[in-house]
Every structure is written in C-alpha cells, then in structure tokens.
Backbone as numpy.savetxt, mean C-alpha at the origin, in Angstrom:
# Nx Ny Nz CAx CAy CAz Cx Cy Cz
-31.49 -20.24 2.92 -30.06 -19.96 3.05 -29.65 -18.86 2.06
-28.93 -17.87 2.53 -28.53 -16.76 1.67 -27.33 -17.16 0.81
-27.06 -16.35 -0.21 -25.90 -16.57 -1.07 -24.62 -16.49 -0.24
-24.58 -15.54 0.68 -23.39 -15.43 1.55 -23.17 -16.71 2.34
-24.22 -17.26 2.92 -24.08 -18.48 3.72 -23.64 -19.66 2.87
-24.12 -19.71 1.63 -23.67 -20.77 0.72 -22.17 -20.63 0.47
-21.72 -19.40 0.24 -20.29 -19.18 0.01 -19.46 -19.53 1.24
-19.97 -19.21 2.40 -19.24 -19.55 3.63 -19.14 -21.06 3.80
-20.20 -21.79 3.44 -20.14 -23.25 3.50 -19.13 -23.80 2.49
-19.09 -23.18 1.31 -18.13 -23.60 0.30 -16.70 -23.37 0.77
-16.46 -22.25 1.45 -15.13 -21.99 2.01 -14.73 -23.10 2.98
-15.66 -23.49 3.82 -15.36 -24.52 4.83 -14.96 -25.83 4.19
-15.51 -26.15 3.03 -15.19 -27.41 2.38 -14.01 -27.33 1.43
-13.67 -26.13 0.98 -12.67 -25.98 -0.08 -11.32 -25.48 0.43
-11.31 -24.60 1.41 -10.07 -23.95 1.81 -9.24 -24.82 2.75
-7.96 -24.49 2.81 -7.03 -25.16 3.71 -7.44 -24.92 5.17
-7.12 -25.86 6.05 -7.42 -25.63 7.48 -6.65 -24.44 8.04
-5.62 -23.98 7.33 -4.85 -22.82 7.79 -5.42 -21.50 7.29
-6.48 -21.55 6.48 -7.07 -20.34 5.91 -7.86 -19.57 6.96
-8.11 -18.30 6.64 -9.01 -17.47 7.45 -10.41 -17.58 6.84
-11.33 -18.11 7.61 -12.68 -18.31 7.10 -13.54 -17.10 7.42
-14.25 -16.60 6.42 -15.06 -15.39 6.61 -16.08 -15.56 7.72
-16.65 -16.75 7.84 -17.67 -16.98 8.86 -17.09 -16.92 10.27
-15.77 -17.04 10.39 -15.13 -17.02 11.72 -14.36 -15.73 11.97
-14.63 -14.70 11.18 -13.94 -13.43 11.35 -14.13 -12.88 12.76
-13.11 -12.20 13.25 -13.21 -11.55 14.57 -14.14 -10.35 14.53
-14.59 -9.98 13.34 -15.63 -8.97 13.22 -15.13 -7.55 13.11
-16.06 -6.62 13.23 -15.82 -5.19 13.05 -15.94 -4.45 14.38
-15.35 -3.28 14.44 -15.46 -2.46 15.64 -16.91 -2.11 15.93
-17.65 -1.77 14.88 -19.07 -1.47 15.02 -19.85 -2.62 14.37
-20.57 -3.39 15.14 -21.28 -4.55 14.57 -22.27 -4.11 13.48
-22.37 -4.94 12.43 -23.28 -4.67 11.33 -24.03 -5.95 10.97
-25.19 -5.76 10.38 -25.92 -6.90 9.83 -25.12 -7.47 8.66
-24.93 -8.78 8.58 -24.20 -9.35 7.45 -24.91 -9.08 6.13
-24.14 -9.00 5.06 -24.69 -8.87 3.72 -25.29 -10.21 3.30
-26.38 -10.19 2.55 -26.99 -11.45 2.14 -26.28 -12.07 0.94
-25.41 -11.29 0.26 -24.72 -11.78 -0.94 -23.23 -12.00 -0.69
-22.58 -11.02 -0.05 -21.12 -11.04 0.08 -20.68 -11.48 1.47
-19.55 -12.18 1.52 -18.94 -12.50 2.81 -18.32 -11.23 3.39
-17.90 -11.30 4.63 -17.34 -10.13 5.30 -16.12 -9.60 4.58
-15.26 -10.49 4.09 -14.03 -10.05 3.42 -14.31 -9.51 2.02
-15.31 -10.07 1.33 -15.71 -9.51 0.05 -16.25 -8.09 0.23
-16.98 -7.90 1.29 -17.53 -6.58 1.60 -16.41 -5.57 1.87
-15.40 -6.00 2.61 -14.25 -5.13 2.89 -13.53 -4.75 1.60
-13.30 -5.75 0.75 -12.64 -5.48 -0.53 -13.40 -4.43 -1.31
-14.72 -4.55 -1.37 -15.53 -3.61 -2.14 -15.48 -2.21 -1.52
-15.48 -2.13 -0.21 -15.43 -0.82 0.45 -14.11 -0.11 0.13
-13.03 -0.86 0.13 -11.72 -0.27 -0.20 -11.70 0.16 -1.66
-12.17 -0.69 -2.53 -12.14 -0.43 -3.96 -12.95 0.82 -4.32
-14.02 1.09 -3.60 -14.88 2.23 -3.89 -14.52 3.47 -3.08
-13.46 3.42 -2.32 -13.08 4.56 -1.47 -12.38 5.64 -2.28
-12.47 6.88 -1.78 -11.79 7.99 -2.43 -10.27 7.82 -2.34
-9.80 7.30 -1.24 -8.36 7.13 -1.06 -7.78 6.19 -2.10
-8.53 5.15 -2.44 -8.07 4.20 -3.45 -7.96 4.88 -4.81
-8.94 5.68 -5.16 -8.91 6.36 -6.46 -7.74 7.33 -6.57
-7.38 7.96 -5.45 -6.28 8.94 -5.50 -4.93 8.29 -5.73
-4.81 6.99 -5.52 -3.52 6.32 -5.71 -3.02 6.42 -7.15
-3.93 6.62 -8.10 -3.50 6.67 -9.50 -2.64 7.89 -9.79
-2.68 8.90 -8.93 -1.89 10.10 -9.15 -0.83 10.28 -8.06
-0.40 9.17 -7.46 0.65 9.23 -6.44 1.89 8.48 -6.93
3.04 9.04 -6.62 4.32 8.50 -7.07 4.60 7.13 -6.48
5.12 6.23 -7.31 5.70 4.98 -6.82 7.20 5.18 -6.58
7.99 5.32 -7.65 9.42 5.63 -7.52 9.76 6.91 -8.28
9.29 6.99 -9.53 9.65 8.12 -10.39 8.60 9.22 -10.27
9.03 10.39 -9.82 8.14 11.51 -9.59 7.75 12.14 -10.93
6.44 12.20 -11.19 5.90 12.82 -12.40 6.67 12.42 -13.66
6.82 11.13 -13.93 7.59 10.71 -15.11 6.87 11.04 -16.41
7.64 11.31 -17.44 7.06 11.51 -18.76 6.97 10.14 -19.44
5.79 9.70 -19.69 5.59 8.37 -20.25 4.42 7.69 -19.57
3.71 6.88 -20.32 2.48 6.27 -19.81 2.70 4.96 -19.05
3.91 4.41 -19.07 4.09 3.04 -18.62 4.83 2.90 -17.29
5.17 4.01 -16.66 5.78 3.93 -15.34 4.72 3.64 -14.29
5.12 2.92 -13.26 4.18 2.57 -12.20 3.76 3.80 -11.40
2.52 3.77 -10.96 2.04 4.70 -9.94 1.73 3.85 -8.70
1.33 4.53 -7.64 0.97 3.78 -6.44 -0.23 2.87 -6.70
-1.12 3.26 -7.61 -2.28 2.43 -7.92 -1.88 1.18 -8.68
-1.07 1.33 -9.74 -0.70 0.13 -10.50 0.14 -0.81 -9.65
0.97 -0.27 -8.76 1.70 -1.13 -7.83 0.73 -1.92 -6.97
-0.29 -1.25 -6.45 -1.28 -1.92 -5.59 -1.98 -3.05 -6.34
-2.36 -2.81 -7.58 -3.03 -3.84 -8.37 -2.10 -5.01 -8.66
-0.82 -4.73 -8.88 0.15 -5.80 -9.12 0.38 -6.64 -7.87
0.42 -5.99 -6.71 0.53 -6.73 -5.45 -0.68 -7.63 -5.28
-1.86 -7.10 -5.56 -3.09 -7.89 -5.40 -3.09 -9.11 -6.32
-2.59 -8.93 -7.54 -2.58 -10.06 -8.48 -1.63 -11.15 -8.01
-0.42 -10.76 -7.59 0.56 -11.74 -7.11 0.02 -12.45 -5.87
-0.53 -11.66 -4.95 -1.03 -12.23 -3.70 -2.19 -13.20 -3.94
-3.08 -12.86 -4.85 -4.20 -13.76 -5.14 -3.73 -15.05 -5.78
-2.73 -14.97 -6.64 -2.19 -16.18 -7.26 -1.67 -17.14 -6.20
-0.92 -16.59 -5.24 -0.35 -17.42 -4.17 -1.46 -17.96 -3.28
-2.41 -17.10 -2.91 -3.49 -17.53 -2.02 -4.32 -18.65 -2.65
-4.61 -18.51 -3.93 -5.42 -19.55 -4.60 -4.68 -20.88 -4.63
-3.39 -20.83 -4.95 -2.62 -22.07 -5.03 -2.54 -22.76 -3.67
-2.49 -21.98 -2.60 -2.36 -22.54 -1.25 -3.73 -22.82 -0.61
-4.79 -22.56 -1.35 -6.17 -22.75 -0.85 -6.43 -21.90 0.40
-5.92 -20.67 0.36 -6.20 -19.71 1.42 -7.28 -18.74 0.93
-7.67 -17.80 1.76 -8.82 -16.96 1.44 -8.43 -15.83 0.49
-8.82 -15.96 -0.77 -8.49 -14.95 -1.78 -9.13 -13.60 -1.48
-10.34 -13.61 -0.97 -11.05 -12.36 -0.72 -10.34 -11.54 0.36
-9.93 -12.20 1.43 -9.19 -11.50 2.48 -7.85 -11.01 1.95
-7.18 -11.86 1.20 -5.89 -11.49 0.62 -6.02 -10.26 -0.25
-7.04 -10.25 -1.11 -7.22 -9.12 -2.02 -7.58 -7.85 -1.27
-8.41 -7.95 -0.25 -8.78 -6.76 0.53 -7.56 -6.13 1.18
-6.71 -6.94 1.78 -5.49 -6.43 2.41 -4.59 -5.78 1.37
-4.42 -6.46 0.23 -3.54 -5.94 -0.81 -4.04 -4.61 -1.35
-5.33 -4.49 -1.61 -5.88 -3.25 -2.15 -5.79 -2.10 -1.15
-5.78 -2.42 0.13 -5.75 -1.37 1.15 -4.39 -1.05 1.72
-3.35 -1.82 1.34 -2.10 -1.72 2.09 -1.39 -0.39 1.93
-1.60 0.34 0.84 -0.89 1.60 0.61 -1.81 2.81 0.59
-3.01 2.70 1.12 -3.95 3.83 1.09 -3.41 5.06 1.81
-2.52 4.87 2.76 -2.02 5.99 3.54 -0.77 6.64 2.99
-0.34 6.20 1.80 0.88 6.80 1.24 0.66 8.26 0.86
1.70 9.04 1.05 1.68 10.47 0.77 1.88 10.74 -0.72
1.67 11.99 -1.15 2.16 12.35 -2.48 3.68 12.27 -2.51
4.23 12.06 -3.68 5.68 12.02 -3.91 6.38 10.84 -3.22
5.65 9.76 -3.01 6.26 8.53 -2.52 6.90 8.67 -1.14
8.04 8.00 -0.97 8.69 7.99 0.34 9.30 9.33 0.69
9.55 10.19 -0.30 10.02 11.54 -0.01 8.96 12.30 0.78
7.70 12.13 0.39 6.61 12.77 1.12 6.45 12.20 2.51
6.60 10.89 2.62 6.50 10.24 3.94 7.59 10.76 4.87
8.81 10.87 4.36 9.92 11.40 5.16 9.66 12.83 5.59
9.07 13.63 4.70 8.80 15.03 5.01 7.83 15.15 6.18
6.71 14.44 6.13 5.72 14.53 7.20 6.26 13.92 8.50
7.04 12.87 8.37 7.63 12.26 9.56 8.59 13.22 10.27
9.22 14.11 9.50 10.20 15.03 10.07 9.54 16.20 10.81
8.29 16.53 10.49 7.67 17.70 11.11 6.58 17.35 12.12
6.00 16.19 12.02 4.92 15.81 12.94 5.53 15.19 14.20
5.21 15.73 15.36 5.82 15.25 16.60 5.47 13.80 16.90
4.32 13.36 16.42 3.93 11.96 16.62 4.49 11.03 15.57
5.26 11.60 14.62 5.81 10.80 13.55 4.77 10.48 12.49
5.23 9.98 11.37 4.33 9.60 10.29 4.89 8.38 9.58
4.07 7.35 9.43 4.44 6.14 8.70 3.25 5.73 7.86
3.49 5.39 6.60 2.37 5.14 5.70 1.52 3.95 6.13
2.12 2.93 6.75 1.33 1.76 7.12 0.37 2.08 8.25
0.79 2.95 9.19 -0.15 3.39 10.23 -1.21 4.31 9.64
-0.80 5.15 8.70 -1.75 6.05 8.07 -2.78 5.28 7.25
-2.37 4.19 6.64 -3.32 3.37 5.87 -4.44 2.85 6.77
-4.07 2.44 7.98 -5.09 1.99 8.94 -5.96 3.16 9.37
-5.34 4.31 9.59 -6.11 5.50 9.99 -7.11 5.89 8.88
-6.70 5.74 7.64 -7.60 6.05 6.53 -8.87 5.20 6.61
-8.70 3.90 6.83 -9.88 3.01 6.81 -10.65 3.06 8.13
-10.00 3.44 9.21 -10.69 3.48 10.51 -11.34 4.83 10.78
-10.73 5.91 10.28 -11.17 7.25 10.68 -11.54 8.15 9.49
-10.67 8.24 8.49 -10.76 9.32 7.53 -11.80 9.13 6.43
-11.96 7.91 5.96 -12.92 7.69 4.88 -14.36 7.96 5.35
-15.21 8.26 4.39 -16.63 8.53 4.63 -16.82 9.67 5.65
-16.01 10.73 5.44 -16.13 11.96 6.24 -16.03 11.69 7.74
-15.04 10.91 8.10 -14.77 10.68 9.52 -15.43 9.45 10.10
-16.20 8.74 9.30 -16.84 7.53 9.81 -15.97 6.29 9.66
-15.05 6.32 8.69 -14.23 5.14 8.43 -15.01 4.09 7.67
-14.33 3.03 7.28 -14.94 1.97 6.49 -15.42 0.80 7.35
-15.06 0.80 8.64 -15.49 -0.25 9.56 -15.15 -1.64 9.02
-13.87 -1.83 8.69 -13.42 -3.10 8.14 -13.23 -4.14 9.23
-13.12 -5.40 8.82 -12.89 -6.47 9.78 -11.49 -6.36 10.40
-11.34 -6.97 11.53 -10.06 -6.94 12.24 -8.94 -7.54 11.40
-9.24 -8.62 10.67 -8.21 -9.32 9.89 -7.65 -8.44 8.77
-8.51 -7.67 8.12 -8.05 -6.78 7.05 -7.20 -5.66 7.63
-7.66 -5.07 8.72 -6.89 -3.97 9.34 -5.53 -4.46 9.84
-5.50 -5.66 10.39 -4.23 -6.24 10.84 -3.27 -6.45 9.68
-3.79 -6.95 8.55 -2.94 -7.18 7.39 -2.38 -5.89 6.82
-3.20 -4.84 6.78 -2.74 -3.53 6.29 -1.65 -2.99 7.19
-1.85 -3.04 8.49 -0.88 -2.50 9.44 0.45 -3.24 9.37
0.40 -4.53 9.13 1.60 -5.36 9.23 2.21 -5.74 7.89
1.90 -5.00 6.84 2.49 -5.35 5.53 3.94 -4.90 5.42
4.40 -4.07 6.33 5.79 -3.59 6.29 6.76 -4.73 6.55
8.03 -4.49 6.26 9.05 -5.53 6.39 9.12 -6.10 7.80
9.00 -5.23 8.81 9.10 -5.68 10.19 7.77 -6.13 10.78
6.72 -6.17 9.95 5.41 -6.54 10.45 5.25 -8.03 10.66
4.25 -8.37 11.47 3.94 -9.78 11.77 2.43 -9.99 11.65
1.94 -10.17 10.43 0.49 -10.37 10.24 -0.01 -11.59 11.00
-1.23 -11.49 11.50 -1.79 -12.59 12.29 -2.41 -13.67 11.43
-2.63 -13.39 10.14 -3.21 -14.38 9.23 -2.20 -14.74 8.14
-2.36 -15.92 7.56 -1.50 -16.30 6.43 -1.78 -15.42 5.23
-3.01 -14.97 5.09 -3.34 -14.07 4.00 -2.57 -12.75 4.13
-2.46 -12.25 5.34 -1.66 -11.05 5.58 -0.19 -11.30 5.30
0.29 -12.48 5.64 1.69 -12.83 5.36 1.95 -12.88 3.85
0.97 -13.36 3.09 1.11 -13.39 1.63 1.27 -11.98 1.08
0.43 -11.06 1.55 0.50 -9.68 1.05 1.83 -9.04 1.42
2.28 -9.28 2.63 3.57 -8.72 3.07 4.69 -9.15 2.13
4.71 -10.41 1.75 5.76 -10.92 0.86 5.50 -10.49 -0.58
4.26 -10.47 -1.00 3.93 -10.09 -2.38 4.28 -8.64 -2.65
4.15 -7.79 -1.65 4.51 -6.38 -1.80 5.98 -6.24 -2.19
6.84 -7.00 -1.52 8.28 -6.93 -1.84 8.59 -7.55 -3.19
7.97 -8.69 -3.47 8.18 -9.31 -4.78 7.78 -8.34 -5.88
6.67 -7.64 -5.69 6.17 -6.73 -6.71 7.08 -5.53 -6.87
7.35 -4.81 -5.78 8.05 -3.54 -5.97 9.50 -3.73 -6.39
10.17 -4.76 -5.91 11.56 -4.96 -6.32 11.63 -5.21 -7.83
10.81 -6.10 -8.32 10.89 -6.48 -9.73 10.29 -5.42 -10.66
9.20 -4.83 -10.26 8.59 -3.82 -11.13 9.38 -2.51 -11.10
10.03 -2.22 -9.99 10.88 -1.02 -9.97 12.12 -1.22 -10.85
12.61 -2.46 -10.93 13.69 -2.75 -11.88 13.20 -2.50 -13.30
11.99 -2.95 -13.60 11.41 -2.75 -14.93 11.33 -1.26 -15.26
10.87 -0.44 -14.31 10.79 1.00 -14.54 12.17 1.63 -14.68
13.13 1.14 -13.88 14.50 1.68 -13.95 15.14 1.36 -15.29
14.88 0.17 -15.81 15.38 -0.18 -17.15 14.73 0.71 -18.20
13.44 0.93 -18.07 12.72 1.81 -19.00 13.30 3.22 -18.96
13.72 3.66 -17.78 14.26 5.01 -17.62 15.73 5.12 -18.02
16.35 3.99 -18.36 17.75 4.00 -18.75 18.72 4.07 -17.59
18.22 3.78 -16.38 19.07 3.83 -15.19 19.68 2.48 -14.85
19.15 1.42 -15.41 19.65 0.07 -15.18 19.62 -0.70 -16.49
20.43 -1.76 -16.54 20.38 -2.70 -17.65 20.29 -4.10 -17.07
19.40 -4.89 -17.63 19.20 -6.25 -17.13 20.52 -7.01 -17.07
21.35 -6.85 -18.09 22.60 -7.60 -18.18 23.61 -7.19 -17.10
23.42 -6.02 -16.50 24.38 -5.53 -15.51 23.94 -5.81 -14.07
22.78 -6.43 -13.89 22.37 -6.82 -12.54 23.31 -7.92 -12.04
23.59 -7.94 -10.74 24.55 -8.92 -10.20 24.16 -10.37 -10.51
25.08 -11.12 -11.11 24.78 -12.49 -11.52 24.52 -13.41 -10.33
25.15 -13.12 -9.19 24.92 -13.98 -8.04 23.47 -13.93 -7.57
22.75 -12.88 -7.96 21.33 -12.77 -7.64 20.47 -13.28 -8.79
20.77 -12.84 -10.01 19.92 -13.22 -11.15 20.07 -14.69 -11.52
21.22 -15.30 -11.23 21.37 -16.74 -11.50 20.42 -17.56 -10.64
20.06 -17.02 -9.48 19.11 -17.70 -8.59 17.68 -17.32 -8.94
17.45 -16.01 -9.14 16.09 -15.49 -9.28 15.57 -15.50 -10.71
16.46 -15.32 -11.67 16.05 -15.23 -13.06 16.65 -14.03 -13.75
16.66 -14.07 -15.08 17.35 -13.04 -15.86 16.40 -12.09 -16.58
15.16 -11.99 -16.10 14.21 -10.99 -16.58 13.18 -10.80 -15.48
12.43 -9.70 -15.58 11.38 -9.45 -14.59 10.39 -10.61 -14.58
10.01 -11.07 -15.76 9.06 -12.16 -15.86 9.59 -13.43 -15.21
10.86 -13.77 -15.48 11.45 -14.97 -14.88 11.50 -14.86 -13.37
11.89 -13.68 -12.87 12.02 -13.53 -11.41 10.66 -13.63 -10.72
9.66 -13.02 -11.29 8.32 -13.13 -10.70 7.87 -14.59 -10.68
8.05 -15.28 -11.78 7.65 -16.68 -11.87 8.40 -17.53 -10.86
9.71 -17.31 -10.75 10.54 -18.09 -9.82 10.13 -17.85 -8.38
9.95 -16.59 -8.01 9.63 -16.25 -6.62 8.25 -16.75 -6.23
7.27 -16.59 -7.10 5.92 -17.04 -6.78 5.88 -18.56 -6.63
6.54 -19.27 -7.54 6.60 -20.73 -7.42 7.30 -21.16 -6.14
8.36 -20.45 -5.77 9.11 -20.82 -4.57 8.27 -20.63 -3.32
7.55 -19.52 -3.23 6.69 -19.27 -2.07 5.63 -20.35 -1.96
5.00 -20.69 -3.08 3.95 -21.71 -3.06 4.51 -23.07 -2.65
5.64 -23.45 -3.23 6.22 -24.76 -2.94 6.63 -24.90 -1.48
7.12 -23.82 -0.89 7.62 -23.89 0.49 6.57 -23.58 1.55
5.38 -23.15 1.10 4.32 -22.82 2.06 3.14 -23.79 2.00
3.16 -24.70 1.05 2.04 -25.61 0.86 1.80 -26.45 2.10
0.55 -26.40 2.59 0.13 -27.19 3.76 0.98 -26.91 5.00
1.39 -25.65 5.13 2.17 -25.24 6.30 1.50 -24.03 6.94
1.70 -23.84 8.25 1.04 -22.71 8.93 1.84 -21.41 8.85
2.61 -21.22 7.79 3.39 -20.01 7.61 3.67 -19.83 6.12
3.87 -18.58 5.72 4.22 -18.26 4.33 5.71 -17.98 4.30
6.45 -18.86 3.61 7.91 -18.78 3.65 8.50 -19.02 2.26
9.78 -18.66 2.13 10.54 -18.92 0.92 11.69 -19.83 1.27
12.30 -20.44 0.27 13.51 -21.21 0.51 14.62 -20.25 0.91
15.59 -20.75 1.67 16.66 -19.88 2.18 17.47 -19.25 1.06
17.76 -20.00 -0.01 18.52 -19.45 -1.12 17.76 -18.32 -1.82
16.49 -18.54 -2.02 15.66 -17.54 -2.70 15.50 -16.29 -1.84
15.27 -16.48 -0.56 15.13 -15.35 0.35 16.41 -14.53 0.41
17.54 -15.22 0.46 18.83 -14.53 0.51 19.07 -13.72 -0.76
18.74 -14.31 -1.89 18.94 -13.62 -3.16 18.01 -12.42 -3.29
16.76 -12.55 -2.84 15.82 -11.43 -2.94 16.23 -10.30 -2.00
16.67 -10.63 -0.80 17.13 -9.59 0.12 18.35 -8.87 -0.44
19.25 -9.61 -1.07 20.43 -8.99 -1.66 20.04 -8.07 -2.82
19.04 -8.50 -3.60 18.57 -7.66 -4.71 17.90 -6.40 -4.17
17.20 -6.52 -3.06 16.57 -5.34 -2.44 17.64 -4.35 -1.99
18.71 -4.84 -1.37 19.82 -3.96 -0.97 20.43 -3.29 -2.19
20.60 -4.07 -3.26 21.15 -3.52 -4.50 20.25 -2.41 -5.04
18.94 -2.59 -4.94 18.01 -1.58 -5.43 18.10 -0.30 -4.61
18.28 -0.43 -3.32 18.44 0.77 -2.49 19.71 1.53 -2.88
20.77 0.80 -3.10 22.03 1.44 -3.42 22.04 2.06 -4.81
21.32 1.45 -5.76 21.43 1.87 -7.15 20.20 2.57 -7.73
19.07 2.52 -7.01 17.88 3.20 -7.52 17.23 4.08 -6.46
16.82 3.49 -5.35 16.05 4.25 -4.36 16.85 5.41 -3.77
18.16 5.28 -3.72 19.02 6.37 -3.22 19.83 7.00 -4.34
19.51 6.65 -5.58 20.23 7.19 -6.74 19.87 8.67 -6.92
20.86 9.56 -7.01 20.56 10.99 -7.11 19.83 11.38 -8.40
19.88 10.56 -9.43 19.22 10.92 -10.69 17.70 10.89 -10.54
17.07 9.74 -10.16 15.62 9.78 -10.00 15.18 10.55 -8.76
16.12 10.81 -7.85 15.78 11.49 -6.60 16.08 12.99 -6.64
16.46 13.50 -7.81 16.92 14.89 -7.86 15.81 15.90 -7.53
14.54 15.50 -7.68 13.44 16.41 -7.35 12.90 16.18 -5.94
13.43 15.18 -5.24 12.88 14.83 -3.93 12.96 15.97 -2.93
14.07 16.73 -2.96 14.22 17.82 -1.98 13.15 18.89 -2.20
12.74 19.08 -3.46 11.67 20.03 -3.74 10.33 19.51 -3.21
10.10 18.22 -3.40 8.86 17.62 -2.92 8.77 17.72 -1.39
9.90 17.43 -0.72 9.91 17.54 0.75 9.63 18.97 1.19
10.31 19.93 0.58 10.13 21.33 0.95 8.69 21.78 0.72
8.10 21.33 -0.40 6.73 21.69 -0.72 5.77 21.20 0.37
5.89 19.95 0.77 4.97 19.40 1.77 5.21 20.01 3.14
6.45 20.29 3.48 6.75 20.92 4.77 6.18 22.34 4.81
6.28 23.06 3.70 5.67 24.40 3.64 4.16 24.32 3.80
3.53 23.33 3.15 2.09 23.16 3.31 1.74 22.82 4.75
2.54 21.99 5.37 2.28 21.62 6.77 2.30 22.86 7.67
3.33 23.66 7.56 3.44 24.85 8.41 2.32 25.85 8.10
1.94 25.95 6.85 0.86 26.88 6.49 -0.44 26.48 7.19
-0.80 25.21 7.11 -2.06 24.79 7.70 -1.99 24.68 9.22
-0.82 24.50 9.76 -0.68 24.56 11.22 -0.93 25.99 11.71
-0.52 26.98 10.92 -0.77 28.38 11.27 -2.22 28.78 10.99
-2.84 28.13 9.98 -4.19 28.52 9.58 -5.09 27.29 9.42
-5.35 26.59 10.53 -6.16 25.36 10.44 -7.58 25.62 9.95
-8.04 26.85 10.09 -9.37 27.19 9.63 -9.53 27.10 8.13
-8.41 27.03 7.40 -8.47 26.92 5.95 -8.49 25.48 5.46
-8.43 24.53 6.39 -8.56 23.13 6.01 -9.98 22.87 5.51
-10.18 21.91 4.62 -11.54 21.57 4.21 -12.39 21.17 5.41
-13.68 21.36 5.29 -14.59 21.16 6.42 -14.49 19.76 7.01
-14.37 18.74 6.16 -14.35 17.38 6.69 -13.16 17.13 7.60
-12.07 17.90 7.41 -10.91 17.78 8.29 -11.07 18.64 9.55
-11.70 19.80 9.41 -11.95 20.63 10.59 -12.88 19.90 11.56
-13.82 19.16 11.00 -14.76 18.42 11.85 -14.03 17.40 12.72
-12.96 16.81 12.18 -12.19 15.84 12.97 -11.64 16.48 14.23
-11.24 17.74 14.14 -10.72 18.44 15.32 -11.86 18.90 16.23
-12.92 19.41 15.63 -14.00 20.01 16.41 -14.87 18.97 17.11
-15.17 17.88 16.43 -16.12 16.91 16.99 -15.44 15.69 17.60
-14.28 15.34 17.08 -13.58 14.14 17.58 -12.40 14.50 18.48
-12.03 15.77 18.51 -10.90 16.18 19.34 -9.56 15.70 18.83
-9.47 15.46 17.51 -8.22 14.99 16.93 -7.17 16.11 16.99
-5.91 15.79 17.29 -4.86 16.81 17.35 -4.71 17.53 16.01
-4.45 18.83 16.09 -4.34 19.64 14.88 -3.26 19.13 13.94
-2.09 18.80 14.49 -1.00 18.39 13.60 -1.30 17.06 12.92
-2.05 16.19 13.59 -2.41 14.92 12.96 -3.38 15.15 11.81
-4.32 16.04 12.00 -5.31 16.32 10.95 -4.66 17.03 9.77
-3.72 17.92 10.04 -2.99 18.57 8.96 -2.24 17.51 8.15
-1.61 16.56 8.82 -0.93 15.46 8.13 -1.92 14.62 7.34
-3.10 14.39 7.91 -4.13 13.63 7.20 -4.46 14.29 5.86
-4.66 15.60 5.90 -5.04 16.32 4.68 -3.93 16.27 3.64
-2.71 16.53 4.07 -1.58 16.56 3.13 -1.29 15.16 2.60
-1.32 14.16 3.47 -1.03 12.79 3.04 -2.05 12.30 2.02
-3.27 12.78 2.11 -4.31 12.35 1.20 -4.21 12.96 -0.19
-3.39 14.00 -0.32 -3.28 14.68 -1.61 -2.60 13.81 -2.65
-3.00 13.97 -3.91 -2.24 13.40 -5.01 -1.06 14.32 -5.30
-0.10 13.86 -6.10 1.05 14.70 -6.45 0.60 16.02 -7.08
-0.27 15.91 -8.08 -0.68 17.10 -8.82 -1.51 18.05 -7.96
-2.32 17.50 -7.07 -3.14 18.35 -6.21 -2.25 19.11 -5.22
-1.24 18.44 -4.68 -0.33 19.11 -3.75 0.40 20.26 -4.44
0.84 20.01 -5.66 1.52 21.08 -6.42 0.55 22.23 -6.68
-0.69 21.91 -7.03 -1.68 22.95 -7.28 -1.98 23.79 -6.06
-2.13 23.15 -4.90 -2.38 23.88 -3.66 -1.19 24.77 -3.31
0.02 24.23 -3.47 1.22 25.01 -3.19 1.28 26.25 -4.08
1.02 26.08 -5.36 1.06 27.23 -6.28 0.02 28.27 -5.91
-1.15 27.81 -5.52 -2.21 28.74 -5.13 -1.84 29.53 -3.88
-1.16 28.88 -2.95 -0.83 29.52 -1.68 0.44 30.36 -1.73
1.43 29.92 -2.50 2.76 30.52 -2.40 3.30 31.16 -3.68
2.73 30.83 -4.83 3.26 31.37 -6.09 2.39 32.54 -6.54
2.99 33.73 -6.73 2.21 34.91 -7.16 1.52 34.66 -8.50
0.28 35.06 -8.59 -0.48 34.91 -9.81 -0.51 36.23 -10.57
-0.46 36.17 -11.88 -0.52 37.37 -12.70 -1.90 38.02 -12.52
-1.91 39.37 -12.45 -3.17 40.08 -12.31 -3.96 40.02 -13.60
-5.26 39.76 -13.50 -6.11 39.70 -14.68 -7.19 40.76 -14.56
C-alpha cells in the first residue's frame, strides 16, 4: 500500500461525510498516474504553489497601488491569509484541508496588475470581457507550463471559478474559500486603511462593530467562530443571519469609504490608461508578444485579443510599468 493510499484511507475514517474525499475526485481533464505519496488535492496544491503565476502575486496590487511601506497587503499576502482562514474552518468542520488550501492558493491567479483597476481596464477593451475569476481558471487550464496548463482536478477548478460573490461552488471546501475570501479582504483592507490614515477603528459604524468586534483580530475571531458553529455537521457553509447582515453592511461601507475613495484611487486612471495603451500596442503588433503567447495563437488558434489580455493580465505592477516605459517613454541617448 502506498503512502497516498494510506492517507486516502485515513481521510475516509477521519473526515465528515460531507467532505470531498481525494479518492473520489472527479479527476483531471487529462488522466494521470496517481502519485505514490500525495493525494490528488495535495498534488494540485503543490502545482499551484510552484507556478509562475503564484510567484507573480507578490508584486500585484491588493488595494493600495505601489504603497510606500513594507506592511501593506499584496495579492500574494491576501491569498495566504485566505488560505489560513479557510484551512482553520475546514479543519474544525472535518472537511478536506488539502482541497480547501488548493482552491484558496489558486483563487486569484488571474488577477491583473493594479488590482481591480486593471481588471476594469481589460474588461473595457476586450470584446469577450475580462473577469479575474475566469482568468484564474484559464491560467491553470491553459497558460501555465507554456500552454500545457496544470491539469488540476475538477473540484479545484470549480472552487477557483466560483469563489466570487455570485458563485456557487459544488463542494463545501469551495464554499469555505468563497466565504473566507470576503472575511479576509474586508478585515485586512480595514487594517491597511487604518495604517494609511484613511480610517479609524473608533469611527467604524457601531451597528456593525458591536456585532462583529471592535478590532481586526476580534472580527476575524468572531466571524470564523460563527461560520464553524453554524456549519458544523451540515451540508452547507453558512453564517448566522445577524453576522451575515453585519458583514454585508461592512462590505458596503468599505466600498463607499475605501474601494471608491478618491484618495487611494487617485492613480487608478493612470493604471487603466497604461494597460489600455499596452493592449492596443500588442493588438497592432502581436508579433512582439513573447513566444509562449504567440504559440497560443499559432498552434492552439487562440483569439489574438484573448492572448494579448493573457500577457497583460499576467504582468506584475512593476513589470507593466517597465514595459510601458520601454515602449512609450523616450529614452535619453547614450
């Protein structure tokens, strides 16, 4: 018996009947020989963790574009915080931690440089539209490994696609990540906004903080405990109605006071213009795309505008700025 088979037997005896069992996975698009050490979901987690797209998240904006200071969140630190929250909930509910972690680590792989400003920019110019959750799936199915993709299990791809607010994950592990993403970004974005001097804990609406807690730490603790208490031994991941109402109200408050605040967003119009200029440049000169992207058009017949979006979406903030300067900013003669 292999180590993987031992682990699969342990899952069968330890996990909740509502868990997703690795041995019962719906499998991969391209069948593979199982690993002798790792379960299918452990293998998926490792593939995501070692991908180029995952590494680039460390230089992609979460909320604050190119902030001065070491402690503001990036897309990578947000991803790790989502994974930690999600694993805590999954372990308490005796659900599959490996599947939960794989979905969490992969959920934002398709995010553009400059956060949602970049996503809006590409969505405005690409006729097929652009959404980061669909792009995240495209990254793992098509773009990684020079067009081969990571060949992840169906359950992981489903969780990545459906992590958005309107999504409906087919597994409880996917439902955990969907909720953990909101718990993480709402509270950690408040922490960053306080650090930036744009918010004060004492000025947050009391009708929300009296329910959720009066610090980031209290709110995280309250929300995680509430999800666990209301989802234990149930076929759904849910919160109490009071807690859900308070969190939704806090999310609305964050949109009104941070996400749409002109102070942290004052550079967004530049970021949008930069990416739109890059899009039009490469649409006019697709031959200047890196070879791995040209191959997608030449060998797979991928539409030019989709591949141009793939290239731009994969850029880090600093790389996008560097490419723009190289293409559009005159250089001093040497």
